[in-house]
Coordinates of C-alpha atoms in Angstrom, one line a residue:
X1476 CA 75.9 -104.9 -65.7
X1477 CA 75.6 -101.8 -64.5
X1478 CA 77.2 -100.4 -67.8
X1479 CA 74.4 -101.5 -69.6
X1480 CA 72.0 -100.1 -67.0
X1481 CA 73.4 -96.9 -67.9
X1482 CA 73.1 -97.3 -71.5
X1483 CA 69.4 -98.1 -71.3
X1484 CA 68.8 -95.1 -69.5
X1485 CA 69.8 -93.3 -72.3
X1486 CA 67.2 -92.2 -75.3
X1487 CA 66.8 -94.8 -78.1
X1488 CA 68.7 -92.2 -80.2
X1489 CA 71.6 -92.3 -78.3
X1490 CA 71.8 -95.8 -77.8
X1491 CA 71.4 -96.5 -81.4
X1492 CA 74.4 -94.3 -82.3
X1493 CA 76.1 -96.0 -79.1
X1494 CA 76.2 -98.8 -81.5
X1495 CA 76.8 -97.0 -84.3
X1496 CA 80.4 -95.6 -83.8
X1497 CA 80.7 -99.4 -82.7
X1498 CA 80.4 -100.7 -86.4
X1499 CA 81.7 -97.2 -88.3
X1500 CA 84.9 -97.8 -85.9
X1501 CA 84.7 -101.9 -86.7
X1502 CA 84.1 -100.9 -90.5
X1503 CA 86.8 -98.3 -90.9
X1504 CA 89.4 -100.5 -89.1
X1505 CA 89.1 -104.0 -91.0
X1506 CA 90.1 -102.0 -94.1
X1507 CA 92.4 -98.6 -93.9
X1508 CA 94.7 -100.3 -91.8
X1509 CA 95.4 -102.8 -94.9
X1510 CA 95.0 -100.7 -97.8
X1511 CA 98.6 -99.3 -98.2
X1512 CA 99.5 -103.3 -98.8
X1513 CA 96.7 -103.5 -101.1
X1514 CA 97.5 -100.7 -103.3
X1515 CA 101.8 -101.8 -103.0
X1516 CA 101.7 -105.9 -103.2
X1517 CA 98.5 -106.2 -104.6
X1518 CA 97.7 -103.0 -107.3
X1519 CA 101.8 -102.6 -107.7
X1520 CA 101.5 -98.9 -107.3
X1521 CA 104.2 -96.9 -106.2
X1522 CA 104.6 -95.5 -102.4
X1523 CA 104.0 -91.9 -103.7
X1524 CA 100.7 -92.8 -105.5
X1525 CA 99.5 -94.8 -102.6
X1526 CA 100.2 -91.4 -100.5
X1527 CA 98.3 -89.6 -102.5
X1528 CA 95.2 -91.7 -102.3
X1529 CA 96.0 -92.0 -98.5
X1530 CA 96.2 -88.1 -98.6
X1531 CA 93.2 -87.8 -100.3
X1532 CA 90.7 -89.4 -97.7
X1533 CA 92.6 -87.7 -94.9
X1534 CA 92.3 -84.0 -96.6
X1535 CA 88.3 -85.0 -97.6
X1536 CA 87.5 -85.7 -93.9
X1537 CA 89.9 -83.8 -92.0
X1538 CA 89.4 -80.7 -93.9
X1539 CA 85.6 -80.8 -94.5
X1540 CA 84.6 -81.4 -91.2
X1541 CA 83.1 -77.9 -90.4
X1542 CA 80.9 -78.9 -93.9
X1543 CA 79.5 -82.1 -92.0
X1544 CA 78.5 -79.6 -88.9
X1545 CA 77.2 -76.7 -90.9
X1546 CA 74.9 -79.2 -92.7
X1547 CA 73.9 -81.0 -89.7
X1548 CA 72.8 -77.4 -88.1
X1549 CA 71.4 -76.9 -91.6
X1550 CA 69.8 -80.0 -92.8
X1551 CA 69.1 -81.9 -89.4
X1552 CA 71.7 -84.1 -87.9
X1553 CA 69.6 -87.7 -88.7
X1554 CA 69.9 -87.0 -92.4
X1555 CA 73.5 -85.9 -92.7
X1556 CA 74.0 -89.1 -90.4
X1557 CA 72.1 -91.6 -92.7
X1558 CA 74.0 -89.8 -95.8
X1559 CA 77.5 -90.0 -94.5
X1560 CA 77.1 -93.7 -94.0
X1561 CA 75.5 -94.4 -97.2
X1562 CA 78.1 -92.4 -98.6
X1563 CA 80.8 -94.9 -97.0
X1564 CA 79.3 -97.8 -97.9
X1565 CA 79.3 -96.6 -101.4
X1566 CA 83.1 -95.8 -101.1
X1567 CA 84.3 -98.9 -99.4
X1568 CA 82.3 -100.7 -102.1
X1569 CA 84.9 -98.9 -104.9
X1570 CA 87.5 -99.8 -103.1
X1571 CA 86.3 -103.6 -103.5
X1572 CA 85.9 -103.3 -107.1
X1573 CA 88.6 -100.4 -108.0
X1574 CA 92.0 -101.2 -109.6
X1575 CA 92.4 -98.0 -111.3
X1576 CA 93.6 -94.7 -109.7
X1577 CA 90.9 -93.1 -110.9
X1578 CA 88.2 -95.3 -109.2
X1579 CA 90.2 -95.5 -105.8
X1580 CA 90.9 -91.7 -105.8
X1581 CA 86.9 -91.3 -106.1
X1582 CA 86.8 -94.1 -103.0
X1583 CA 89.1 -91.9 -101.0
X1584 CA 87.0 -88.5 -101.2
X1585 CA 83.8 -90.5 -100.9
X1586 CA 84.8 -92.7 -97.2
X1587 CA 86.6 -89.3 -96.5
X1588 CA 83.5 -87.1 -97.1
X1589 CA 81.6 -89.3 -95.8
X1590 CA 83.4 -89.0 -92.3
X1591 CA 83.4 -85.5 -92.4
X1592 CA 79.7 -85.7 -92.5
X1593 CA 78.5 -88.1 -89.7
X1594 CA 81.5 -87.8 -87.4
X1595 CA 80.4 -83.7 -86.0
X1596 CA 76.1 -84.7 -87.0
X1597 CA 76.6 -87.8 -84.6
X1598 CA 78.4 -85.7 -81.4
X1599 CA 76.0 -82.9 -82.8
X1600 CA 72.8 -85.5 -82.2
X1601 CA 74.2 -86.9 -78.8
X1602 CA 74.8 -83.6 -77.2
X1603 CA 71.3 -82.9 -77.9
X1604 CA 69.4 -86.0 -76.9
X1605 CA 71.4 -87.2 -73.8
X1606 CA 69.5 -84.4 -71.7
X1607 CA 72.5 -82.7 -69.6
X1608 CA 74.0 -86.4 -69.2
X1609 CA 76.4 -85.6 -72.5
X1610 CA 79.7 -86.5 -69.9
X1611 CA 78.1 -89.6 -69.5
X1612 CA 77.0 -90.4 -73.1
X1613 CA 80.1 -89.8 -74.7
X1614 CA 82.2 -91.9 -72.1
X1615 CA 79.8 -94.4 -73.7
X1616 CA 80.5 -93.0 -76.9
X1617 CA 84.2 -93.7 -76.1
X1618 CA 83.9 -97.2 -75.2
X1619 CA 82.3 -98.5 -78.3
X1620 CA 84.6 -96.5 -80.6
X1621 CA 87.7 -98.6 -78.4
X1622 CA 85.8 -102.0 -78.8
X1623 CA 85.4 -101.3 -82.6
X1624 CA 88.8 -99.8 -82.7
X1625 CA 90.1 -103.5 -81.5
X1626 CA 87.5 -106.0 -83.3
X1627 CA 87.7 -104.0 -86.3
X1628 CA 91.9 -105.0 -86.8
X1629 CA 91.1 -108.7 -85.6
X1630 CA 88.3 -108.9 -88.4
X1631 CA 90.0 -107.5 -91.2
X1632 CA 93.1 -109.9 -90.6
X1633 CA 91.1 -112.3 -90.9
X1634 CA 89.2 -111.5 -93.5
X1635 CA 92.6 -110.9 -95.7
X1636 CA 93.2 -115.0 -95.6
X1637 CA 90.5 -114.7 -98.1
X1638 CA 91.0 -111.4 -100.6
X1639 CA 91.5 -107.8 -99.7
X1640 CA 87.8 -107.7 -102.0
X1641 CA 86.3 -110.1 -99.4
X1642 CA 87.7 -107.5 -96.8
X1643 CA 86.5 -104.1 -98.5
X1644 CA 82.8 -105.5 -98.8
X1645 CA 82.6 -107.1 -95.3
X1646 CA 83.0 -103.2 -94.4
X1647 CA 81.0 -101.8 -96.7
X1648 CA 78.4 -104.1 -95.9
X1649 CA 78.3 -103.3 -91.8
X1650 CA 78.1 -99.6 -93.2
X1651 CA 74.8 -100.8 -95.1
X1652 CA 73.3 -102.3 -92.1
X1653 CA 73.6 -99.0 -90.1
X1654 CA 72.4 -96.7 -92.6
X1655 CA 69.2 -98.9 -92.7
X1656 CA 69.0 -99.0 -89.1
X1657 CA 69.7 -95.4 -89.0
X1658 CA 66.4 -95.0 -91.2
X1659 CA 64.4 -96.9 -89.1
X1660 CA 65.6 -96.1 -85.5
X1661 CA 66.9 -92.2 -85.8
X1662 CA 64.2 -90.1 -84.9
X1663 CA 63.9 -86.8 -86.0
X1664 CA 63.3 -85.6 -82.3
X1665 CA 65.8 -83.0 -81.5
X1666 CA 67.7 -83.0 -84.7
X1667 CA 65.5 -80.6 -87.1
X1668 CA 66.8 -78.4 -89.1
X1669 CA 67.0 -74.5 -88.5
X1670 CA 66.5 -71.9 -90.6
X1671 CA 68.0 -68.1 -91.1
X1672 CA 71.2 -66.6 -91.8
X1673 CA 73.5 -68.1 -93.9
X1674 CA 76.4 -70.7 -93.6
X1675 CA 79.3 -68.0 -94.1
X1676 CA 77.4 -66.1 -91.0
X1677 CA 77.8 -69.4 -88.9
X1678 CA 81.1 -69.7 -89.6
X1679 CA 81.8 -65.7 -89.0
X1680 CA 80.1 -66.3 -85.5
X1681 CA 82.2 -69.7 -84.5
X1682 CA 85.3 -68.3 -85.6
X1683 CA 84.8 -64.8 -84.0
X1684 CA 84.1 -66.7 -80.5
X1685 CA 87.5 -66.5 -79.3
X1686 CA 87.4 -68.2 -76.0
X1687 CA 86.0 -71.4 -78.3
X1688 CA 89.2 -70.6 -80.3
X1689 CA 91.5 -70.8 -77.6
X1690 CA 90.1 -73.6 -76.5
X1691 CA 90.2 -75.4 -79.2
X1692 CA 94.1 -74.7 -80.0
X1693 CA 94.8 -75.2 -76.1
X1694 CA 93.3 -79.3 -77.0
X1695 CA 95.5 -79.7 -80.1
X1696 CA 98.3 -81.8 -77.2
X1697 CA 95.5 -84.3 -76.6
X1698 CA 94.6 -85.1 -80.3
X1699 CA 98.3 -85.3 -80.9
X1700 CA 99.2 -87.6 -78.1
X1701 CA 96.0 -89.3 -78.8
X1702 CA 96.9 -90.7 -82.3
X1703 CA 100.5 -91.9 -80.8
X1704 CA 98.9 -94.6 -79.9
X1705 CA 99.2 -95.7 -83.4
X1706 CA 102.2 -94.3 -84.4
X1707 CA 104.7 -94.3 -81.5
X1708 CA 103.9 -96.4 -78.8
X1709 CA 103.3 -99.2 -81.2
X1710 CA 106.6 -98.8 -82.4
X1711 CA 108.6 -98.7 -79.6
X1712 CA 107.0 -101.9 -78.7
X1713 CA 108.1 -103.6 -81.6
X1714 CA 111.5 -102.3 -80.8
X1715 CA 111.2 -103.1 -77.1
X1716 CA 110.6 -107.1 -78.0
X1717 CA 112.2 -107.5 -82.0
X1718 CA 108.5 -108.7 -82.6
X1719 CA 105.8 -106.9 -85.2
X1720 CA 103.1 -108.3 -83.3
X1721 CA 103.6 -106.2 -79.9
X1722 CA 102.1 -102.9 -81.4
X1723 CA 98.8 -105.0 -80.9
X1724 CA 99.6 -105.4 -76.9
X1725 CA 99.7 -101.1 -76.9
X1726 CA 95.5 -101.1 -78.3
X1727 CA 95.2 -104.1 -76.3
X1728 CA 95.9 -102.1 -73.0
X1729 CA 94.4 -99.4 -74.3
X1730 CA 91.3 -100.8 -75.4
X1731 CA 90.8 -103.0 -72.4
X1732 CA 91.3 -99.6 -69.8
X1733 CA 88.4 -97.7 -71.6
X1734 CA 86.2 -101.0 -71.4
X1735 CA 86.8 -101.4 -67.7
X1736 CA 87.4 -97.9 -66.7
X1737 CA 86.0 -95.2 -68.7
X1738 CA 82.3 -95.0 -67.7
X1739 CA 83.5 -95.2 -63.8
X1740 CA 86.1 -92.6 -64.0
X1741 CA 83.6 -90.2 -66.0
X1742 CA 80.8 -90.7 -63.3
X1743 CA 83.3 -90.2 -60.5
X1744 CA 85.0 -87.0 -61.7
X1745 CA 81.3 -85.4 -63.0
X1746 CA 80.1 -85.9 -59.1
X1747 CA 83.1 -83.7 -58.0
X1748 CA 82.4 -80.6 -60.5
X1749 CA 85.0 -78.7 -61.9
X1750 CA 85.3 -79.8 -65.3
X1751 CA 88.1 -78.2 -66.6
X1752 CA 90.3 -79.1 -63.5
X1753 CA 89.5 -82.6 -65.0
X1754 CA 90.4 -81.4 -68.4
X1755 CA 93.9 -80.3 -67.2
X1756 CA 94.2 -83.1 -64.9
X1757 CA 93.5 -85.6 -68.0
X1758 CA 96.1 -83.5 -70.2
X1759 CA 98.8 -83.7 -67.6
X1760 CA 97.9 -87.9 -67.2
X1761 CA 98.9 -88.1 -71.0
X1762 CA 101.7 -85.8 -70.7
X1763 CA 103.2 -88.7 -68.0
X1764 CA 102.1 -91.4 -70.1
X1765 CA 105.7 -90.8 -72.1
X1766 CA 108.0 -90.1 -69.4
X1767 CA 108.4 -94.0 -68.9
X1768 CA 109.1 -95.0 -72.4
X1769 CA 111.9 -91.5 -72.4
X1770 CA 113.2 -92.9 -69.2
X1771 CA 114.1 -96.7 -70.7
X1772 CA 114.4 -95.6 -74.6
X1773 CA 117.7 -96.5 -76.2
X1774 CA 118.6 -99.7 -74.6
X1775 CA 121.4 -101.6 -77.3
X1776 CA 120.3 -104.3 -79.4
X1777 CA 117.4 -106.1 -79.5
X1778 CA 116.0 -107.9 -76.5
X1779 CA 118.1 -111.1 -74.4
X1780 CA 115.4 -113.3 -74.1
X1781 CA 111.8 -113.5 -73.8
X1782 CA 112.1 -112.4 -70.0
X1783 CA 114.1 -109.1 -70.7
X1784 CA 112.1 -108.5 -73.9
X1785 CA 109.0 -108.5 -71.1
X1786 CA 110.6 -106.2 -69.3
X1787 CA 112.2 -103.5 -71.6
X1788 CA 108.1 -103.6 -73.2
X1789 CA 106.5 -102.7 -69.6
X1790 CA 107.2 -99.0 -69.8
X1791 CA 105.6 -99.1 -73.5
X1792 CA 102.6 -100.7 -72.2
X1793 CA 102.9 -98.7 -68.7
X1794 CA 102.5 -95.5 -71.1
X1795 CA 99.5 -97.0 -72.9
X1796 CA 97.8 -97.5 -70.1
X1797 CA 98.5 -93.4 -69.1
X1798 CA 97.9 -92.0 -72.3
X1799 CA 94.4 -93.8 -72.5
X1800 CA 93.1 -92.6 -68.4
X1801 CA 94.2 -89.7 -69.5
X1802 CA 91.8 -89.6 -72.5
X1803 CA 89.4 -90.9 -70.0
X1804 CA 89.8 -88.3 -67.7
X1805 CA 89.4 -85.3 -70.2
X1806 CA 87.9 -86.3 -73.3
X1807 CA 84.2 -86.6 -72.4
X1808 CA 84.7 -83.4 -70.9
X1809 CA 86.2 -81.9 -73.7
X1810 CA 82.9 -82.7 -75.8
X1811 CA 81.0 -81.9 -73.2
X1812 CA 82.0 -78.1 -73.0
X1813 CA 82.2 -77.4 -76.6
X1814 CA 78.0 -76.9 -77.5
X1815 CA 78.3 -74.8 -74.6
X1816 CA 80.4 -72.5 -76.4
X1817 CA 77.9 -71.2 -78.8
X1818 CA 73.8 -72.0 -79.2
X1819 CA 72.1 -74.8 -79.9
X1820 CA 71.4 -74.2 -83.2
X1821 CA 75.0 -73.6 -84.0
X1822 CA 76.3 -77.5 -82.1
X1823 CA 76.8 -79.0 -85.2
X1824 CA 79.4 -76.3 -86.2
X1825 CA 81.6 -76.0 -83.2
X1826 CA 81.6 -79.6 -83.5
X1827 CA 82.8 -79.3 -87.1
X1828 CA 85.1 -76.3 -86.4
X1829 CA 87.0 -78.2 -83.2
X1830 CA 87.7 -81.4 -85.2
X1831 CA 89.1 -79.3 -88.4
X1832 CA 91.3 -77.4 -85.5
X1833 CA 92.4 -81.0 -84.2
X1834 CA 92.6 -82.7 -87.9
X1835 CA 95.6 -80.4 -88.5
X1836 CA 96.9 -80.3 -85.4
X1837 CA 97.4 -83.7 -85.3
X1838 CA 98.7 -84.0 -89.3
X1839 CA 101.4 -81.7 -87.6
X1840 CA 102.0 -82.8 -84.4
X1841 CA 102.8 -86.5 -85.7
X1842 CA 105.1 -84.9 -88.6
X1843 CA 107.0 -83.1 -85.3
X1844 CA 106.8 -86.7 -83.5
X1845 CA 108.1 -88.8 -86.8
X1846 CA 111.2 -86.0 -87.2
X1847 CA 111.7 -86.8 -83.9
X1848 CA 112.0 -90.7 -84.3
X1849 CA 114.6 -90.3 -87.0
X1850 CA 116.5 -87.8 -85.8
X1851 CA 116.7 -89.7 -82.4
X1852 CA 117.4 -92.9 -84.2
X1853 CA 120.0 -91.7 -86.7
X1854 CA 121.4 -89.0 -83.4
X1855 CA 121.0 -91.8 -80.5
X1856 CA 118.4 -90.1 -78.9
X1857 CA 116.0 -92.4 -78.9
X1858 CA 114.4 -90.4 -76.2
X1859 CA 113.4 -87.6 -78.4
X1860 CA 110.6 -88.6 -79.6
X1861 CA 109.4 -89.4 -76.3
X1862 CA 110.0 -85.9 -74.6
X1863 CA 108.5 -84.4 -77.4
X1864 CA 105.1 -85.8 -76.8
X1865 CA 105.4 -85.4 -73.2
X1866 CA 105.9 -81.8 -74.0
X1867 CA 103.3 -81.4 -76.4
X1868 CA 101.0 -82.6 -72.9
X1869 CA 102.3 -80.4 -70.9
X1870 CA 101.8 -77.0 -73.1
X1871 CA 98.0 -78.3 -73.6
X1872 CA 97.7 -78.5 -69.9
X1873 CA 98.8 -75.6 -69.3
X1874 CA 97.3 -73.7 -72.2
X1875 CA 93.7 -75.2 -70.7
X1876 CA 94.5 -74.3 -66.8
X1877 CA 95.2 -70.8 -67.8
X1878 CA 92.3 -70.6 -69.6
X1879 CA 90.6 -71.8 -66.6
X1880 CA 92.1 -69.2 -64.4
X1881 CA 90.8 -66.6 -67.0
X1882 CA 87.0 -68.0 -66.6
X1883 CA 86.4 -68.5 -69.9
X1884 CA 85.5 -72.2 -69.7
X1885 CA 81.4 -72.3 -70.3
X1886 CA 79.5 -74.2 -67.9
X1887 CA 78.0 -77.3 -69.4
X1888 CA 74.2 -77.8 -69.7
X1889 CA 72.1 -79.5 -67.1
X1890 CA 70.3 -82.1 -66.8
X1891 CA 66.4 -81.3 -67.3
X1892 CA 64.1 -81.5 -64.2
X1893 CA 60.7 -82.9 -64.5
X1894 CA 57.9 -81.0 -63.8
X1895 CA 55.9 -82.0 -60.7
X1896 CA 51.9 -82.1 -60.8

């Protein structure tokens, strides 16, 4: 109850695009997750073509990012909002009707484009409407990404009883309904465009702001650690219990912490100040979050029963839970501080800058973790992989505390104070 109290408190803006990364995260998960097994059982294509489709949509949004932020400082965040999503829908609508490489490699740069465009214009448009209560509204912001995040999986399973087509325009059609929404609800209220200088001079200016820089390369542990919980946790689940299905218990506990607990935590820890103590605090929770798992990895054989399957899987799940209070604890933060890096006018590129920073950080942090895995498998270090993240943590934490100690953390924006008559 009190969650949605604090969600109505919140501009109709913000709200809407509450909702919003609910249904992009639903959308996005109900198909990407599936469409390596399209393009393999289904389009018989080859595992190095469906790489390279794969690759493209990563490359389109990962890499163009600061081009979604410069054009929401440019153009006005609502437009580059409604246009990314209408951009998706076209692309997940190819990818319903698309058998040829051709057609799917133009549906990979479109959904991928199309990311790169709303993802900075939407944390653009929320830092400027939620009124010096951004800690708050992307906590929220967090929430609904983790509840579309899990429905999104549930749905597309589902929905692949039927067809991988039935699938593809389920998703394209939720991206529909929010870029109609987005027309009608998004106002244009604090997301006009600006005008003067040029693009090239916006990007001189973010990039010559080297305490931003630092920041940003001081976060690349959390974005790494972040994405394990696709990619490692979920596997050493799976080889915890010798069952497929386990990886789902790892966004299960995840999902179900930020529900519960992210809104709480984020309140609690703004009351007490110090930001990027939290930051570093958050960093070092998701540093811990693998010592379990490095502790128990390497038992022999699969599990002796249901009971000891349960119990080699606890330190997985124990981890899980970790990693995900520690993105509690320092991700609203994190957005938080970064539009106080430069001016207003200028949000939608640090937005756009930070994301490209952490797009190839994490590209190369999970290439580190997956050498890990099979050196530690083929080596018997099944631990490897595990200290490596846990590593990865601690650097970041340390990299942001000194950073702290230097001063050259901004203060974030406050909240505005009514006039009295």
């Amino acid at each position: 109850m009190r969650t949605w109290h604090e969600i109505r408190r919140f501009p109709l803006a913000v709200q809407l695009l509450l909702v919003n990364q609910f249904g992009v995260n639903t959308g996005f998960y109900l198909l990407i997750p599936y469409l390596a097994t399209h393009l393999t059982e289904n389009l018989g294509m080859s595992a190095a073509v469906v790489g390279v489709v794969l690759g493209v949509r990563t490359l389109s949004q990962q890499g163009l990012f600061v081009v979604g932020g410069s054009a929401a400082d440019r153009l006005g965040a609502r437009g580059v909002i409604i246009a990314g999503c209408a951009l998706r829908t076209l692309g997940f609508g190819l990818f319903a009707w698309g058998d040829g490489l051709g057609v799917l490699l133009a549906a990979s740069v479109l959904s991928g484009f199309a990311g790169a465009l709303f993802n900075p214009a939407v944390r653009a448009c929320i830092a400027q409407e939620a009124d010096g209560r951004e800690a708050e509204a992307f906590a929220l912001f967090n929430m609904f990404a983790a509840a579309g995040a899990l429905v999104g999986p549930l749905l597309g399973s589902a929905l692949l009883l039927v067809d991988f087509r039935t699938s593809a325009l389920t998703a394209a059609g939720i991206f529909a309904v929010l870029t109609v929404a987005q027309v009608l609800v998004l106002p244009a209220r604090g997301t006009e465009p600006r005008g003067g200088g040029s693009v090239p001079a916006d990007w001189r200016e973010v990039l010559g702001n080297r305490p931003f820089l630092a920041f940003a390369l001081a976060m690349v542990g959390m974005f790494t650690l972040e994405s394990q919980l696709y990619l490692l946790l979920p596997d050493g689940a799976r080889q915890a219990t010798g069952w497929d299905g386990a990886a789902g218990l790892v966004l299960l506990v995840g999902t179900l912490a930020h529900l519960a607990l992210q809104l709480r935590v984020t309140r609690a820890l703004k009351e007490r100040g110090q930001r990027g103590r939290w930051i570093v605090t958050g960093l070092g929770l998701m540093a811990v979050a693998f010592v379990p798992p490095a502790l128990t990895a390497g038992g022999s054989g699969g599990p002796d029963g249901v009971v000891d399957g349960v119990l080699r899987v606890l330190p997985v799940l124990a981890g899980a839970l970790l990693l995900s209070l520690g993105v509690m604890v320092a991700q609203p933060f994190v957005m938080e501080l970064i539009p106080a890096y430069g001016r207003p006018g200028l949000t939608g590129t640090y937005f756009g800058v930070f994301y490209v920073v952490s797009g190839v950080a994490a590209a190369v942090g999970n290439t580190v973790v997956g050498w890990a895995m099979d050196t530690g498998g083929q080596a018997g270090t099944d631990w490897l992989p595990w200290v490596c993240c846990a590593l990865f943590g601690l650097v970041s934490a340390l990299g942001v505390a000194w950073l702290r100690r230097l001063g050259s953390l901004p203060a974030p924006s406050e909240p505005a104070v009514p006039a009295t008559v």
